Amino acid sequence: MIYRTVLRSAAVVALVAATQIAPQPAQAVQITAFQQAVAENVSRDDQIAAFYRERGFSPIWTGPTQADFDRRTALLDALSRASHHGLPSDRYNVQTILAQMAAARAGYDRGALEVSLTELYLAYARDLQTGVIDTPKRIHREIVRTIPLRDTSYYLNGIVSDAPQAFLASLAPQSHEYARLMKAKMRLEHKIAHGGWGQTVPSQKLEPGNTGDGVVALRDRLIAMGYLERTVTARYDAAITAAVRDFQEMHGLTADGVAGASTLQEINKTPQERLKSVIVAMERERWINRPDGLGDRHILVNLTDFKARIFDQGKLTFETRSVIGHQELDRQTPEFSDEMDHMVINPSWFVPRSIIVREYLPKLRANPRAVSHLEITDSRGRVVSRNRSFAGYTNRSFPFSMRQRPGPRNALGTVKFMFPNKYNIYLHDTPSKSLFDREVRTFSHGCVRLSDPHDFAYALLARQTDDPQGFFKSRLRTGKETRVNLDQPVPVHLIYRTAFTTPKGQVQYRRDIYDRDAGIWNALTAAGVEIGGIQS
């Protein structure tokens, strides 16, 4: 049975006290039985075995001391609130644990229970700190993030500290984003329990001036969602127009105040669907719960939001629109973190091999003078003459590289920002400025294009020169390819959030453009994560 009721700390203390194991007579056979059980059961994990050996196989959960009692109480209290974090609470069934504790009276049984509690604690601690899913690449090949897992010894040494309750509380991400997502989760659960957002809007399009049942349904749904004050109007008036515009801004839609097909599709999403996005976002936040945080200064690119941002000491200091990889699997922008250590002003574009063989080689086979804006180079960087045929080359046998020299038509524009990685992903300028006006901006081969790359460069350089704009422009004017190192490398995090919050706690939602959240949600439900107390 799934334990559905959240136990308050006082209740947990009483239950633990009722099952507290009385001190056993100091008989060697009982001590040996306990030690034997611990030794036999910890043999599955070298770090657990080493921990207990160093303690002489003494207990941390099942002993009679006040410290043991405090640890049991803190653990059961934390487990009883696992669902608050969107964790699979059935993994940590408090009633089952209490029954096991009550039944464990003999030394050997107590030893087996001791190890079981340790293993349960470690599973919970890891789920809470770095996520239920420890290898997200198995779900989607472009989620190549390295999860910041901690050693077993970190958890075991932490729980035997003087403040086990505080240590358990510290395991969850301490970011403001995680705390706000938890509150959003609770609000959505409350809304679901009280009937949700009501009737969906049946229309295909509604606009200012319209009247009728569709407008009434739109009005009522906007009221239920908190975008519109209560009103009895049946006309698409200025207040409804403003509410629709607010909704569009919070969902990454073109904010024109017209409830078209894409807007109504988002308005008609159920609170259950939004809750799934929030729970997935909490899991993703655990994946980046690094011991040293995201960095005092860091760059955050939320792929679904088509934005790149710079944060300093937790505050947003710069923001620009972005274009990301196309939805085709081979062109999607991956999720990972790295460090930006330099920029290149007036960059050359060294065409990735995948683009050469997939897009350009077929054209060169037909016409050796095709794609003339690109140079063909050999292994030593020398330009290869086009007075020849390329028709005999295959994708595998083509021995040349291709590059585009710096210039106004260069695919990378006037600057690129490098955080060297094996995926060949970086941020850069682009001559295709009109694409930044699109609502969905998935046009690149995987790299991230910036709408305001010069201002982005000034923001990065401001920490190492008094005149970042002058510094940048003086090098730009030369037309020469110039590398500029950053005095302090800046962490870059490419994330994918279909639900994220504002500093005021409002939740914004975005479309699952790469269909990645769906796979994560399926994995979470397979692990036992629930919505509203009902397993999905």
Coordinates of C-alpha atoms in Angstrom, one line a residue:
M1 CA 0.0 0.0 0.0
I2 CA 1.3 3.5 -0.9
Y3 CA 1.6 5.7 2.2
R4 CA -0.4 8.7 1.2
T5 CA -0.6 10.7 4.4
V6 CA 2.2 13.2 5.2
L7 CA 3.2 12.5 8.8
R8 CA 4.0 15.5 11.0
S9 CA 7.3 15.4 12.9
A10 CA 5.6 14.9 16.3
A11 CA 3.6 11.9 15.0
V12 CA 6.8 10.4 13.5
V13 CA 8.6 10.8 16.9
A14 CA 5.7 9.0 18.6
L15 CA 5.7 6.1 16.1
V16 CA 9.5 5.7 16.3
A17 CA 9.3 5.7 20.1
A18 CA 6.7 3.0 20.1
T19 CA 9.0 0.8 18.0
Q20 CA 12.2 1.7 19.8
I21 CA 14.3 -1.3 20.3
A22 CA 15.0 -1.9 24.0
P23 CA 18.7 -2.3 25.1
Q24 CA 19.7 -5.9 24.8
P25 CA 21.6 -7.8 27.6
A26 CA 25.3 -7.6 27.0
Q27 CA 25.6 -11.2 25.7
A28 CA 28.4 -12.0 23.3
V29 CA 26.1 -14.2 21.2
Q30 CA 23.7 -11.4 20.6
I31 CA 26.4 -8.9 19.7
T32 CA 28.0 -11.4 17.4
A33 CA 24.6 -12.1 15.7
F34 CA 24.1 -8.4 15.0
Q35 CA 27.7 -8.0 13.7
Q36 CA 27.4 -11.1 11.6
A37 CA 24.2 -9.8 10.0
V38 CA 25.7 -6.4 9.3
A39 CA 28.8 -7.9 7.9
E40 CA 26.9 -10.3 5.7
N41 CA 24.6 -7.6 4.3
V42 CA 27.1 -4.8 3.7
S43 CA 29.3 -7.0 1.6
R44 CA 27.2 -5.8 -1.5
D45 CA 28.8 -2.3 -1.2
D46 CA 32.4 -1.7 -0.4
Q47 CA 31.9 1.8 0.9
I48 CA 29.1 0.8 3.2
A49 CA 31.2 -2.1 4.4
A50 CA 34.2 0.2 5.1
F51 CA 32.0 2.6 7.0
Y52 CA 30.7 -0.1 9.3
R53 CA 34.1 -1.7 9.8
E54 CA 35.5 1.6 11.0
R55 CA 32.6 1.8 13.5
G56 CA 33.2 -1.8 14.7
F57 CA 29.9 -2.7 13.1
S58 CA 28.0 -0.6 15.7
P59 CA 24.6 0.7 14.6
I60 CA 23.5 4.1 13.4
W61 CA 19.8 3.5 13.2
T62 CA 18.8 0.5 15.4
G63 CA 20.8 1.1 18.5
P64 CA 19.3 2.2 21.8
T65 CA 21.0 5.6 22.1
Q66 CA 19.5 9.0 21.8
A67 CA 21.6 9.6 18.7
D68 CA 20.2 6.5 17.0
F69 CA 16.7 7.6 17.9
D70 CA 17.3 11.1 16.5
R71 CA 18.6 9.6 13.2
R72 CA 15.6 7.3 12.9
T73 CA 13.2 10.1 13.6
A74 CA 14.9 12.4 11.1
L75 CA 14.9 9.8 8.4
L76 CA 11.3 8.7 8.8
D77 CA 10.2 12.3 8.9
A78 CA 12.0 13.1 5.7
L79 CA 10.7 9.9 4.0
S80 CA 7.2 10.8 4.9
R81 CA 7.6 14.1 2.9
A82 CA 9.2 12.5 -0.1
S83 CA 6.2 13.3 -2.3
H84 CA 6.7 17.0 -1.7
H85 CA 9.7 16.7 -3.8
G86 CA 8.1 14.8 -6.6
L87 CA 9.9 11.6 -5.6
P88 CA 8.5 8.1 -5.8
S89 CA 7.2 7.8 -2.2
D90 CA 6.3 4.1 -2.6
R91 CA 10.1 3.5 -2.5
Y92 CA 10.2 4.8 1.1
N93 CA 7.0 3.5 2.7
V94 CA 7.1 4.6 6.3
Q95 CA 4.5 2.2 7.6
T96 CA 6.4 -0.7 6.2
I97 CA 9.6 0.5 7.8
L98 CA 7.9 0.9 11.1
A99 CA 6.5 -2.6 10.9
Q100 CA 9.9 -4.0 10.1
M101 CA 11.4 -2.1 13.1
A102 CA 8.8 -3.5 15.4
A103 CA 9.4 -7.0 14.3
A104 CA 13.2 -6.9 14.6
R105 CA 14.0 -8.0 18.1
A106 CA 16.7 -10.7 17.7
G107 CA 20.2 -9.6 17.2
Y108 CA 20.5 -11.0 13.7
D109 CA 17.3 -9.4 12.6
R110 CA 18.3 -6.1 14.0
G111 CA 21.6 -6.3 12.0
A112 CA 19.8 -7.0 8.8
L113 CA 17.3 -4.2 9.5
E114 CA 20.3 -1.8 10.2
V115 CA 21.7 -2.4 6.7
S116 CA 18.3 -2.2 5.1
L117 CA 17.7 1.2 6.7
T118 CA 21.2 2.4 5.5
E119 CA 20.4 1.2 1.9
L120 CA 17.0 2.9 2.0
Y121 CA 18.5 6.1 3.3
L122 CA 21.1 6.1 0.6
A123 CA 18.5 5.6 -2.1
Y124 CA 16.4 8.4 -0.8
A125 CA 19.4 10.8 -0.4
R126 CA 20.6 10.2 -3.9
D127 CA 17.1 10.6 -5.4
L128 CA 16.6 13.8 -3.5
Q129 CA 20.0 15.3 -4.2
T130 CA 20.9 14.4 -7.7
G131 CA 17.7 12.8 -9.2
V132 CA 15.7 9.6 -9.5
I133 CA 17.1 9.2 -13.0
D134 CA 20.9 8.8 -12.7
T135 CA 21.6 8.3 -16.4
P136 CA 19.3 10.6 -18.5
K137 CA 21.1 9.8 -21.7
R138 CA 19.4 6.5 -21.7
I139 CA 16.1 8.4 -22.1
H140 CA 17.3 10.8 -24.8
R141 CA 20.7 10.7 -26.5
E142 CA 21.1 14.5 -26.4
I143 CA 20.7 14.7 -22.6
V144 CA 24.5 14.3 -22.2
R145 CA 24.7 16.0 -18.8
T146 CA 27.0 14.6 -16.2
I147 CA 25.1 14.1 -13.0
P148 CA 27.0 15.4 -9.9
L149 CA 26.8 12.2 -7.9
R150 CA 28.3 12.1 -4.4
D151 CA 30.2 9.2 -2.8
T152 CA 28.5 6.9 -0.4
S153 CA 30.9 8.1 2.3
Y154 CA 29.5 11.6 1.9
Y155 CA 26.0 10.5 2.9
L156 CA 27.1 8.2 5.7
N157 CA 29.4 10.6 7.3
G158 CA 26.8 13.3 7.0
I159 CA 24.0 11.4 8.7
V160 CA 26.1 10.5 11.7
S161 CA 26.8 14.2 12.3
D162 CA 25.3 16.0 15.3
A163 CA 22.4 17.4 13.2
P164 CA 20.9 14.6 11.1
Q165 CA 17.7 16.5 10.4
A166 CA 19.6 19.5 9.1
F167 CA 21.8 17.3 7.0
L168 CA 18.8 15.6 5.4
A169 CA 17.3 19.0 4.7
S170 CA 20.5 20.1 3.0
L171 CA 20.4 17.3 0.4
A172 CA 17.6 18.9 -1.8
P173 CA 18.8 21.6 -4.2
Q174 CA 19.1 24.9 -2.2
S175 CA 18.4 27.0 -5.3
H176 CA 15.6 29.6 -5.3
E177 CA 14.3 27.9 -8.4
Y178 CA 13.8 24.6 -6.7
A179 CA 12.0 26.2 -3.8
R180 CA 9.7 28.1 -6.1
L181 CA 9.0 24.9 -8.2
M182 CA 8.0 23.1 -5.0
K183 CA 5.5 25.8 -4.1
A184 CA 4.2 25.7 -7.7
K185 CA 3.7 21.9 -7.4
M186 CA 1.7 22.3 -4.2
R187 CA -0.5 25.0 -5.7
L188 CA -1.2 22.9 -8.7
E189 CA -2.0 19.9 -6.5
H190 CA -4.4 22.0 -4.6
K191 CA -6.1 23.3 -7.8
I192 CA -6.4 19.7 -9.1
A193 CA -8.0 18.6 -5.8
H194 CA -10.6 21.4 -6.1
G195 CA -11.7 20.8 -9.6
G196 CA -8.9 22.2 -11.8
W197 CA -9.5 25.0 -14.3
G198 CA -12.9 24.1 -15.5
Q199 CA -14.2 23.7 -19.0
T200 CA -11.8 23.9 -21.9
V201 CA -12.3 26.5 -24.6
P202 CA -14.0 24.8 -27.7
S203 CA -13.2 27.5 -30.2
Q204 CA -10.5 27.5 -32.9
K205 CA -9.9 31.3 -32.7
L206 CA -11.2 34.1 -30.6
E207 CA -10.3 37.8 -30.9
P208 CA -11.3 41.2 -29.4
G209 CA -14.9 42.0 -30.1
N210 CA -16.2 38.4 -30.3
T211 CA -19.1 37.3 -28.1
G212 CA -20.8 34.0 -27.3
D213 CA -20.2 30.7 -25.4
G214 CA -16.5 30.5 -26.6
V215 CA -15.7 33.8 -25.0
V216 CA -17.5 32.8 -21.8
A217 CA -15.5 29.6 -21.6
L218 CA -12.2 31.6 -22.3
R219 CA -13.2 34.1 -19.6
D220 CA -13.9 31.5 -17.0
R221 CA -10.7 29.6 -17.7
L222 CA -8.6 32.7 -17.5
I223 CA -10.2 33.5 -14.2
A224 CA -9.6 30.0 -12.8
M225 CA -5.9 30.2 -13.9
G226 CA -5.5 33.6 -12.2
Y227 CA -5.0 35.8 -15.3
L228 CA -8.3 37.6 -15.1
E229 CA -10.3 39.2 -12.3
R230 CA -13.8 38.0 -11.8
T231 CA -16.3 39.4 -14.4
V232 CA -19.6 38.5 -16.0
T233 CA -18.8 39.9 -19.4
A234 CA -19.6 37.7 -22.5
R235 CA -17.6 40.0 -24.8
Y236 CA -14.0 39.7 -25.7
D237 CA -13.2 43.1 -24.1
A238 CA -10.0 45.0 -23.2
A239 CA -9.7 43.1 -19.9
I240 CA -9.8 39.7 -21.6
T241 CA -7.4 40.9 -24.3
A242 CA -4.9 42.0 -21.6
A243 CA -5.4 38.7 -19.8
V244 CA -4.7 36.7 -23.0
R245 CA -1.6 38.8 -23.6
D246 CA -0.3 38.1 -20.1
F247 CA -1.0 34.4 -20.6
Q248 CA 0.9 34.5 -23.9
E249 CA 3.9 36.2 -22.4
M250 CA 4.0 33.6 -19.6
H251 CA 3.9 30.8 -22.2
G252 CA 6.4 32.0 -24.7
L253 CA 3.8 32.9 -27.3
T254 CA 3.5 36.0 -29.5
A255 CA 1.8 38.4 -27.2
D256 CA -0.9 39.9 -29.5
G257 CA -3.9 39.5 -27.3
V258 CA -5.6 37.2 -29.8
A259 CA -6.6 33.7 -28.8
G260 CA -5.5 31.8 -31.9
A261 CA -5.0 28.1 -32.3
S262 CA -1.6 27.9 -30.6
T263 CA -2.7 30.1 -27.7
L264 CA -5.9 28.1 -27.2
Q265 CA -3.9 24.8 -27.3
E266 CA -1.9 26.1 -24.4
I267 CA -4.9 27.5 -22.5
N268 CA -6.6 24.1 -22.7
K269 CA -3.7 22.2 -21.2
T270 CA -4.9 20.6 -18.0
P271 CA -3.4 21.4 -14.5
Q272 CA -2.3 17.7 -14.5
E273 CA -0.2 18.3 -17.6
R274 CA 1.4 21.4 -16.1
L275 CA 2.1 19.5 -12.9
K276 CA 4.0 16.9 -14.9
S277 CA 6.1 19.7 -16.3
V278 CA 6.9 21.1 -12.9
I279 CA 7.8 17.7 -11.5
V280 CA 10.1 17.1 -14.4
A281 CA 11.7 20.5 -13.9
M282 CA 12.3 19.6 -10.3
E283 CA 14.1 16.4 -11.4
R284 CA 16.2 18.4 -13.9
E285 CA 17.1 20.9 -11.2
R286 CA 18.4 18.0 -9.1
W287 CA 20.6 17.0 -12.1
I288 CA 22.5 20.3 -11.8
N289 CA 22.7 20.3 -8.0
R290 CA 26.4 20.7 -8.0
P291 CA 28.4 20.9 -4.8
D292 CA 29.8 24.3 -5.9
G293 CA 26.5 25.6 -7.4
L294 CA 26.1 26.9 -10.9
G295 CA 28.8 29.6 -10.4
D296 CA 28.8 33.1 -8.9
R297 CA 28.7 34.2 -12.5
H298 CA 27.2 31.8 -15.0
I299 CA 25.5 31.6 -18.4
L300 CA 22.1 29.9 -18.5
V301 CA 20.6 28.9 -21.9
N302 CA 17.1 27.5 -21.6
L303 CA 16.6 25.8 -24.9
T304 CA 12.8 25.7 -24.7
D305 CA 12.7 29.4 -23.9
F306 CA 15.0 30.5 -26.7
K307 CA 16.9 32.8 -24.4
A308 CA 20.5 33.1 -23.2
R309 CA 21.1 34.8 -19.8
I310 CA 24.0 35.9 -17.6
F311 CA 23.6 35.7 -13.9
D312 CA 25.8 37.3 -11.3
Q313 CA 25.5 36.3 -7.7
G314 CA 22.0 34.9 -8.5
K315 CA 20.7 38.0 -10.2
L316 CA 19.9 38.3 -13.9
T317 CA 22.3 40.8 -15.5
F318 CA 22.0 40.2 -19.2
E319 CA 19.4 38.5 -21.5
T320 CA 19.2 38.0 -25.2
R321 CA 17.1 35.9 -27.6
S322 CA 18.6 32.7 -29.1
V323 CA 18.1 30.3 -32.0
I324 CA 18.8 26.7 -31.2
G325 CA 19.1 23.4 -33.1
H326 CA 16.4 22.1 -35.4
Q327 CA 14.0 19.4 -34.1
E328 CA 15.7 16.8 -36.4
L329 CA 17.5 14.4 -34.0
D330 CA 20.9 15.0 -35.6
R331 CA 20.5 18.8 -35.3
Q332 CA 19.1 19.1 -31.8
T333 CA 21.1 21.2 -29.2
P334 CA 22.3 18.9 -26.4
E335 CA 22.0 19.5 -22.7
F336 CA 25.2 19.8 -20.8
S337 CA 27.4 22.1 -18.7
D338 CA 31.0 23.3 -19.4
E339 CA 33.1 26.4 -19.0
M340 CA 33.5 29.3 -21.5
D341 CA 37.1 30.3 -21.6
H342 CA 37.4 32.5 -24.7
M343 CA 35.7 34.3 -27.5
V344 CA 36.9 34.7 -31.1
I345 CA 36.2 38.0 -32.9
N346 CA 36.0 37.8 -36.7
P347 CA 35.8 34.0 -36.6
S348 CA 36.3 31.6 -39.4
W349 CA 33.7 28.9 -39.7
F350 CA 35.2 25.4 -39.8
V351 CA 32.3 23.4 -41.2
P352 CA 31.5 20.3 -39.1
R353 CA 32.1 17.0 -40.8
S354 CA 28.4 16.0 -40.5
I355 CA 27.3 19.1 -42.4
I356 CA 30.0 18.6 -45.1
V357 CA 29.0 15.1 -46.0
R358 CA 25.3 15.5 -45.5
E359 CA 24.7 18.9 -47.2
Y360 CA 27.7 20.1 -49.2
L361 CA 29.4 16.9 -50.6
P362 CA 26.3 16.0 -52.7
K363 CA 26.4 19.5 -54.3
L364 CA 30.2 19.2 -54.9
R365 CA 29.7 15.9 -56.6
A366 CA 27.3 17.5 -59.0
N367 CA 29.3 20.8 -59.4
P368 CA 32.8 21.3 -58.0
R369 CA 32.2 25.1 -57.9
A370 CA 29.1 24.8 -55.7
V371 CA 29.0 26.4 -52.3
S372 CA 31.7 28.8 -53.5
H373 CA 31.6 30.9 -50.3
L374 CA 33.4 28.0 -48.6
E375 CA 37.1 27.0 -49.0
I376 CA 38.0 23.3 -49.4
T377 CA 41.2 22.6 -47.5
D378 CA 43.5 19.6 -47.1
S379 CA 44.9 18.1 -43.9
R380 CA 47.6 20.8 -43.8
G381 CA 45.1 23.6 -44.2
R382 CA 46.0 24.4 -47.8
V383 CA 43.2 25.5 -50.1
V384 CA 42.3 22.7 -52.6
S385 CA 41.6 23.7 -56.2
R386 CA 38.1 23.3 -57.5
N387 CA 39.5 22.5 -61.0
R388 CA 38.8 18.9 -60.4
S389 CA 35.9 16.5 -59.9
F390 CA 34.6 15.4 -56.5
A391 CA 32.1 12.9 -58.0
G392 CA 34.1 9.9 -56.9
Y393 CA 34.1 10.6 -53.2
T394 CA 31.7 9.0 -50.7
N395 CA 30.8 10.3 -47.3
R396 CA 33.5 8.1 -45.9
S397 CA 36.3 8.7 -48.4
F398 CA 36.0 12.5 -48.8
P399 CA 39.4 13.6 -47.3
F400 CA 39.0 17.4 -47.2
S401 CA 37.7 20.0 -44.7
M402 CA 35.8 23.1 -45.4
R403 CA 35.9 26.6 -43.9
Q404 CA 34.4 30.0 -44.4
R405 CA 36.8 33.0 -43.9
P406 CA 35.8 35.9 -41.6
G407 CA 33.5 38.4 -43.2
P408 CA 30.0 39.9 -43.2
R409 CA 28.4 36.8 -44.6
N410 CA 30.2 34.3 -42.3
A411 CA 27.8 31.8 -40.8
L412 CA 29.1 32.7 -37.3
G413 CA 28.7 36.4 -37.8
T414 CA 31.3 38.6 -36.1
V415 CA 32.0 36.7 -32.9
K416 CA 31.8 33.2 -31.3
F417 CA 31.9 32.3 -27.7
M418 CA 33.8 29.1 -26.9
F419 CA 33.4 26.5 -24.1
P420 CA 35.4 23.7 -25.8
N421 CA 33.5 20.4 -25.7
K422 CA 33.3 17.2 -27.6
Y423 CA 29.9 18.1 -29.0
N424 CA 31.3 21.1 -31.0
I425 CA 28.6 23.3 -29.5
Y426 CA 29.2 27.0 -28.9
L427 CA 27.4 30.4 -28.9
H428 CA 27.8 32.8 -31.8
D429 CA 26.5 35.7 -33.9
T430 CA 24.6 35.2 -37.1
P431 CA 23.8 37.2 -40.3
S432 CA 20.3 35.7 -40.2
K433 CA 18.8 38.3 -37.9
S434 CA 15.2 37.9 -39.0
L435 CA 14.9 34.5 -37.4
F436 CA 15.0 36.1 -33.9
D437 CA 11.5 37.5 -34.6
R438 CA 10.0 34.0 -34.9
E439 CA 8.1 32.4 -32.0
V440 CA 9.7 29.0 -32.3
R441 CA 13.4 29.5 -33.1
T442 CA 14.8 26.0 -34.0
F443 CA 16.9 26.6 -37.1
S444 CA 20.6 25.9 -36.4
H445 CA 22.6 22.7 -36.7
G446 CA 22.9 22.5 -32.9
C447 CA 24.9 25.6 -31.9
V448 CA 23.2 28.5 -30.2
R449 CA 22.9 31.8 -32.1
L450 CA 22.5 35.0 -30.2
S451 CA 20.4 38.0 -31.1
D452 CA 22.7 40.5 -29.3
P453 CA 26.2 39.0 -29.4
H454 CA 28.1 42.3 -29.1
D455 CA 26.3 43.3 -26.0
F456 CA 26.8 39.7 -24.7
A457 CA 30.6 40.2 -25.4
Y458 CA 30.6 43.5 -23.6
A459 CA 29.0 41.9 -20.5
L460 CA 31.6 39.2 -20.4
L461 CA 34.5 41.6 -21.0
A462 CA 33.3 44.2 -18.4
R463 CA 35.1 42.2 -15.7
Q464 CA 38.5 42.5 -17.3
T465 CA 38.6 45.9 -19.0
D466 CA 37.3 49.4 -18.2
D467 CA 36.2 49.9 -21.8
P468 CA 34.7 46.6 -23.0
Q469 CA 32.9 48.1 -25.9
G470 CA 36.0 49.9 -27.2
F471 CA 38.2 46.8 -26.6
F472 CA 35.8 44.7 -28.6
K473 CA 35.3 47.1 -31.5
S474 CA 38.9 47.9 -31.9
R475 CA 39.6 44.2 -32.6
L476 CA 36.5 43.9 -34.7
R477 CA 37.6 46.7 -37.0
T478 CA 40.8 44.9 -38.0
G479 CA 38.8 42.2 -39.7
K480 CA 41.4 39.7 -38.4
E481 CA 40.5 36.6 -36.6
T482 CA 41.3 37.3 -32.9
R483 CA 41.1 35.1 -29.9
V484 CA 40.3 36.9 -26.6
N485 CA 40.7 34.8 -23.4
L486 CA 38.4 35.3 -20.5
D487 CA 40.4 36.1 -17.3
Q488 CA 37.9 34.0 -15.3
P489 CA 36.2 31.2 -17.2
V490 CA 32.4 31.3 -16.9
P491 CA 30.3 28.2 -16.4
V492 CA 27.8 27.6 -19.2
H493 CA 24.6 25.5 -18.6
L494 CA 22.5 24.4 -21.5
I495 CA 19.2 23.4 -19.8
Y496 CA 15.8 22.3 -21.0
R497 CA 12.9 23.5 -18.9
T498 CA 9.3 23.5 -20.0
A499 CA 8.4 24.9 -16.6
F500 CA 10.5 27.5 -14.8
T501 CA 9.8 30.4 -12.4
T502 CA 10.3 34.1 -12.1
P503 CA 11.8 35.7 -9.0
K504 CA 8.3 36.5 -7.8
G505 CA 7.3 32.9 -7.9
Q506 CA 5.2 32.9 -11.1
V507 CA 5.5 29.8 -13.3
Q508 CA 6.2 30.1 -17.0
Y509 CA 5.6 27.2 -19.3
R510 CA 7.1 26.3 -22.7
R511 CA 6.4 23.7 -25.3
D512 CA 8.3 20.4 -25.3
I513 CA 10.0 21.2 -28.6
Y514 CA 12.3 18.2 -28.6
D515 CA 9.8 15.8 -26.9
R516 CA 12.3 15.2 -24.1
D517 CA 10.1 15.8 -21.1
A518 CA 7.7 13.1 -22.2
G519 CA 10.4 10.5 -21.9
I520 CA 11.6 11.8 -18.6
W521 CA 8.0 11.7 -17.2
N522 CA 7.5 8.1 -18.4
A523 CA 10.7 7.2 -16.6
L524 CA 9.6 8.9 -13.4
T525 CA 6.2 7.2 -13.4
A526 CA 7.9 3.9 -14.0
A527 CA 9.9 4.6 -10.8
G528 CA 6.7 5.3 -9.0
V529 CA 6.2 9.1 -9.1
E530 CA 2.6 10.1 -8.7
I531 CA 0.3 13.0 -9.5
G532 CA -2.3 14.0 -6.9
G533 CA -2.0 10.7 -5.1
I534 CA -2.9 8.7 -8.2
Q535 CA -0.2 6.9 -10.0
S536 CA -0.2 8.0 -13.7

